Amino acid sequence: MKDIANITIGCIGAGTMGSALLKAMTKIIRPEKIFVSSLNFENAKKFSDETGCTVCKTNAEVASFSDFLFLGVKPSVVFQVLNEIKSSLRNSSVIISMAAGIPLEKLQTAAEGFSVMRIMPNMSALVEQAITALCCSADVSADDIEVVTKLLECAGKVENVSESLMDCVTGVSGSSPAFVFMFIEALADAAVRYGMPRQQAYVYAAQTVKGAASMVLEDGRCPAALKDAVCSPAGTTIEGVACLEKNGFRSAVIEAVSVVCDKAKNLSKK
């Protein structure tokens, strides 16, 4: 694998996701070797002040410094940015897009032959607990895949997936933290209804979700079996489960993920 200490990283876009990934990467990359730009220069400058990363005034400048260039911009401006920077890219640069719904083929055409990768991280990168899906064009070397995987692992777990699953990943992990936050908020609201102070309710709800998620990942039993283990015959928990079923809890979650997947698919058609 390439010497991580000697590579340079760039990111166009200093939003929540790009900033979270870059901040995590400072664990293995010296901050001054990470270059960042943003449509709002003040955002990039603030990030630079907080992390020691190098701020650039233009996207082309970031591209000129970067061995690995992350695109942390909205899907609607990806091609505009690629057109802006392609003449400034290094010959060996690898472009890594975070944009939902934009397929590798279109990215590589717009980048005029540069190696291209797609990733879909999620907001948990902020606490280094992300799950990031990765796929790449056929010309990306195994060495470059290993480097990018190592970089992304600074922010959590990384998995290589078929590009055909990327829209699904957008629904099941990219967008779903918002759904989980809503669930935690609803649990806390119920606790407040029965007398628990708001901040304490958030702690109880969030820790419960965190613990349940850890059990799914570590226990070995499927979620259904774990649910059954909590439900004693004629007990309190099964009453709550019955209420969730009656009110369409499962179908609402499935539908929410489905509409996200469909939205991502539609983006690829534009």
Coordinates of C-alpha atoms in Angstrom, one line a residue:
M1 CA 0.0 0.0 0.0
K2 CA 1.1 3.6 -0.6
D3 CA 2.8 5.3 2.3
I4 CA -0.2 7.1 4.0
A5 CA 2.2 9.6 5.5
N6 CA 3.1 10.9 2.1
I7 CA -0.2 11.3 0.4
T8 CA -2.3 14.4 0.1
I9 CA -6.1 14.6 0.6
G10 CA -8.5 17.2 -0.8
C11 CA -12.1 17.8 -0.2
I12 CA -14.3 20.2 -2.1
G13 CA -17.2 21.1 0.2
A14 CA -16.9 21.8 3.9
G15 CA -20.3 20.6 5.0
T16 CA -21.2 18.2 7.7
M17 CA -20.2 15.0 6.0
G18 CA -17.0 16.2 4.3
S19 CA -15.8 17.9 7.5
A20 CA -16.5 14.8 9.6
L21 CA -14.6 12.5 7.4
L22 CA -11.6 14.8 7.0
K23 CA -11.5 15.5 10.8
A24 CA -11.4 11.7 11.4
M25 CA -8.6 11.3 8.8
T26 CA -6.4 13.7 10.8
K27 CA -5.6 10.7 13.0
I28 CA -3.4 9.3 10.3
I29 CA -2.8 12.2 7.9
R30 CA -1.0 15.4 9.0
P31 CA -3.6 18.2 8.9
E32 CA -1.4 20.4 6.7
K33 CA -1.6 17.7 4.0
I34 CA -5.4 17.9 3.9
F35 CA -6.7 20.6 1.6
V36 CA -10.3 21.9 1.7
S37 CA -12.4 24.5 -0.2
S38 CA -16.1 25.5 0.0
L39 CA -18.6 27.6 -1.8
N40 CA -18.8 29.5 1.4
F41 CA -15.1 30.3 2.1
E42 CA -15.8 31.1 5.8
N43 CA -17.0 27.5 6.3
A44 CA -13.7 26.2 5.0
K45 CA -11.7 28.7 7.0
K46 CA -13.5 27.8 10.2
F47 CA -12.8 24.1 9.6
S48 CA -9.2 25.0 8.9
D49 CA -8.9 27.0 12.1
E50 CA -10.4 24.1 14.1
T51 CA -8.3 21.3 12.6
G52 CA -5.1 22.8 11.1
C53 CA -6.1 21.6 7.6
T54 CA -5.1 23.8 4.7
V55 CA -7.8 26.0 3.4
C56 CA -7.9 26.9 -0.3
K57 CA -9.7 29.8 -2.0
T58 CA -10.6 27.8 -5.1
N59 CA -11.7 24.3 -6.0
A60 CA -9.0 24.1 -8.7
E61 CA -6.4 24.8 -6.1
V62 CA -7.6 21.9 -3.9
A63 CA -7.5 19.6 -7.0
S64 CA -4.0 20.6 -7.9
F65 CA -2.7 19.5 -4.5
S66 CA -4.7 16.2 -4.1
D67 CA -3.7 12.6 -4.6
F68 CA -7.2 11.7 -3.4
L69 CA -9.9 14.2 -4.0
F70 CA -13.2 13.9 -2.2
L71 CA -16.3 15.6 -3.6
G72 CA -18.5 16.7 -0.7
V73 CA -21.0 18.7 -2.8
K74 CA -24.7 18.2 -3.7
P75 CA -25.5 16.0 -6.6
S76 CA -26.9 19.0 -8.6
V77 CA -23.5 20.6 -8.8
V78 CA -21.1 17.6 -9.1
F79 CA -20.7 17.9 -12.9
Q80 CA -20.2 21.6 -12.7
V81 CA -17.4 21.1 -10.1
L82 CA -15.8 18.3 -12.2
N83 CA -15.8 20.6 -15.3
E84 CA -14.2 23.3 -13.2
I85 CA -11.3 21.2 -11.8
K86 CA -10.5 18.5 -14.3
S87 CA -7.7 20.5 -15.9
S88 CA -6.1 21.1 -12.5
L89 CA -6.1 17.4 -11.4
R90 CA -2.8 15.5 -11.0
N91 CA -2.3 12.7 -13.5
S92 CA -2.6 10.1 -10.8
S93 CA -5.5 11.7 -8.9
V94 CA -8.4 9.5 -7.7
I95 CA -11.8 11.2 -7.4
I96 CA -14.1 10.1 -4.6
S97 CA -17.7 11.2 -4.9
M98 CA -20.2 11.3 -2.0
A99 CA -23.1 12.4 -4.1
A100 CA -26.2 10.3 -3.9
G101 CA -27.5 8.8 -7.1
I102 CA -24.7 9.8 -9.5
P103 CA -23.3 6.6 -11.1
L104 CA -19.7 5.8 -11.7
E105 CA -20.1 5.8 -15.5
K106 CA -21.3 9.4 -15.6
L107 CA -18.7 10.5 -13.1
Q108 CA -15.9 9.0 -15.1
T109 CA -17.2 10.5 -18.3
A110 CA -17.3 14.0 -16.7
A111 CA -13.9 13.5 -15.2
E112 CA -12.5 12.5 -18.6
G113 CA -10.8 9.3 -17.7
F114 CA -9.7 9.9 -14.2
S115 CA -10.2 7.0 -11.7
V116 CA -13.4 7.4 -9.8
M117 CA -14.9 6.0 -6.7
R118 CA -18.3 6.4 -5.0
I119 CA -18.9 6.4 -1.3
M120 CA -21.9 6.7 0.9
P121 CA -21.1 7.5 4.5
N122 CA -23.5 8.6 7.1
M123 CA -23.8 11.3 9.8
S124 CA -22.3 9.0 12.5
A125 CA -18.9 9.8 11.0
L126 CA -19.1 12.8 13.4
V127 CA -18.5 10.4 16.3
E128 CA -16.4 7.9 14.3
Q129 CA -19.2 5.4 14.2
A130 CA -20.1 5.6 10.5
I131 CA -20.9 2.8 8.1
T132 CA -19.5 3.8 4.7
A133 CA -20.2 1.9 1.4
L134 CA -17.6 2.1 -1.3
C135 CA -17.6 1.1 -5.0
C136 CA -15.2 2.1 -7.8
S137 CA -14.6 2.1 -11.5
A138 CA -12.7 -0.8 -13.0
D139 CA -9.5 1.2 -13.4
V140 CA -9.0 1.9 -9.7
S141 CA -6.0 0.0 -8.4
A142 CA -6.2 -2.4 -5.5
D143 CA -3.6 -0.2 -3.8
D144 CA -5.8 2.9 -4.2
I145 CA -8.8 1.1 -2.8
E146 CA -6.8 0.0 0.2
V147 CA -5.7 3.6 0.8
V148 CA -9.2 5.0 0.6
T149 CA -10.6 2.2 2.8
K150 CA -7.9 3.0 5.4
L151 CA -8.8 6.7 5.3
L152 CA -12.5 6.0 5.7
E153 CA -12.0 3.5 8.5
C154 CA -10.9 6.5 10.6
A155 CA -14.6 7.4 10.7
G156 CA -16.0 3.9 11.3
K157 CA -16.7 0.7 9.4
V158 CA -16.2 0.5 5.6
E159 CA -17.6 -2.1 3.2
N160 CA -17.1 -2.6 -0.6
V161 CA -20.4 -3.1 -2.3
S162 CA -21.7 -3.5 -5.8
E163 CA -22.7 -0.2 -7.4
S164 CA -26.2 -1.7 -7.8
L165 CA -26.6 -1.5 -4.0
M166 CA -25.6 2.1 -3.6
D167 CA -29.1 3.5 -3.8
C168 CA -30.2 1.0 -1.2
V169 CA -27.3 2.0 1.0
T170 CA -28.5 5.6 0.7
G171 CA -31.8 4.6 2.2
V172 CA -30.8 2.0 4.8
S173 CA -27.8 3.9 6.2
G174 CA -27.2 7.3 4.5
S175 CA -30.5 8.9 5.4
S176 CA -31.7 6.6 8.2
P177 CA -29.9 8.4 11.1
A178 CA -32.7 11.0 10.7
F179 CA -35.3 8.3 11.2
V180 CA -33.4 7.0 14.3
F181 CA -33.2 10.5 15.7
M182 CA -37.0 10.8 15.3
F183 CA -37.4 7.5 17.1
I184 CA -35.2 8.6 20.0
E185 CA -37.1 11.9 20.2
A186 CA -40.4 10.0 20.3
L187 CA -39.2 7.7 23.1
A188 CA -38.0 10.8 25.0
D189 CA -41.4 12.6 24.5
A190 CA -43.2 9.6 25.9
A191 CA -40.9 9.6 28.9
V192 CA -41.5 13.3 29.5
R193 CA -45.2 12.6 29.3
Y194 CA -44.8 10.3 32.3
G195 CA -42.7 12.7 34.3
M196 CA -39.0 12.2 33.3
P197 CA -37.0 15.4 32.8
R198 CA -36.3 16.1 29.2
Q199 CA -32.5 15.8 29.2
Q200 CA -32.6 12.6 31.3
A201 CA -35.2 11.2 28.8
Y202 CA -32.8 11.8 25.9
V203 CA -30.1 9.9 27.7
Y204 CA -32.3 7.0 28.5
A205 CA -33.7 6.8 25.0
A206 CA -30.4 7.3 23.2
Q207 CA -28.5 4.8 25.4
T208 CA -31.2 2.2 24.9
V209 CA -31.0 2.5 21.1
K210 CA -27.2 2.4 21.3
G211 CA -27.3 -0.7 23.5
A212 CA -29.9 -2.4 21.3
A213 CA -27.8 -1.7 18.2
S214 CA -24.7 -3.1 19.9
M215 CA -26.6 -6.3 20.7
V216 CA -27.6 -6.8 17.1
L217 CA -24.0 -6.4 16.0
E218 CA -22.4 -8.5 18.7
D219 CA -24.9 -11.0 20.1
G220 CA -25.3 -13.2 17.0
R221 CA -29.0 -13.6 17.2
C222 CA -31.2 -11.9 14.6
P223 CA -33.3 -8.8 15.6
A224 CA -36.5 -10.9 15.7
A225 CA -35.0 -13.3 18.2
L226 CA -33.7 -10.5 20.4
K227 CA -37.1 -8.8 20.3
D228 CA -38.7 -12.1 21.4
A229 CA -36.3 -12.4 24.3
V230 CA -37.6 -9.1 25.7
C231 CA -41.3 -10.1 25.3
S232 CA -42.4 -12.1 28.3
P233 CA -45.7 -13.9 27.9
A234 CA -48.6 -11.6 28.9
G235 CA -46.0 -9.0 29.9
T236 CA -45.6 -5.3 29.3
T237 CA -43.3 -5.3 26.3
I238 CA -45.6 -7.4 24.1
E239 CA -48.3 -4.8 24.7
G240 CA -46.0 -2.1 23.2
V241 CA -45.0 -4.3 20.3
A242 CA -48.7 -5.0 19.5
C243 CA -49.3 -1.2 19.6
L244 CA -46.5 -0.6 17.1
E245 CA -47.7 -3.3 14.8
K246 CA -51.3 -1.9 15.0
N247 CA -50.0 1.5 14.0
G248 CA -47.9 0.4 11.1
F249 CA -44.5 0.9 12.6
R250 CA -42.7 -1.6 10.3
S251 CA -44.5 -0.6 7.2
A252 CA -43.7 3.1 7.9
V253 CA -40.0 2.4 8.2
I254 CA -39.9 0.2 5.1
E255 CA -41.8 2.9 3.1
A256 CA -39.4 5.7 4.4
V257 CA -36.4 3.7 3.2
S258 CA -38.1 2.9 -0.1
V259 CA -38.8 6.5 -1.0
V260 CA -35.2 7.5 -0.2
C261 CA -34.0 4.7 -2.5
D262 CA -36.4 5.7 -5.3
K263 CA -35.2 9.4 -4.9
A264 CA -31.6 8.3 -5.3
K265 CA -32.5 6.2 -8.4
N266 CA -34.2 9.2 -9.9
L267 CA -31.1 11.4 -9.4
S268 CA -29.1 9.0 -11.5
K269 CA -31.5 9.6 -14.5
K270 CA -31.0 13.4 -14.6

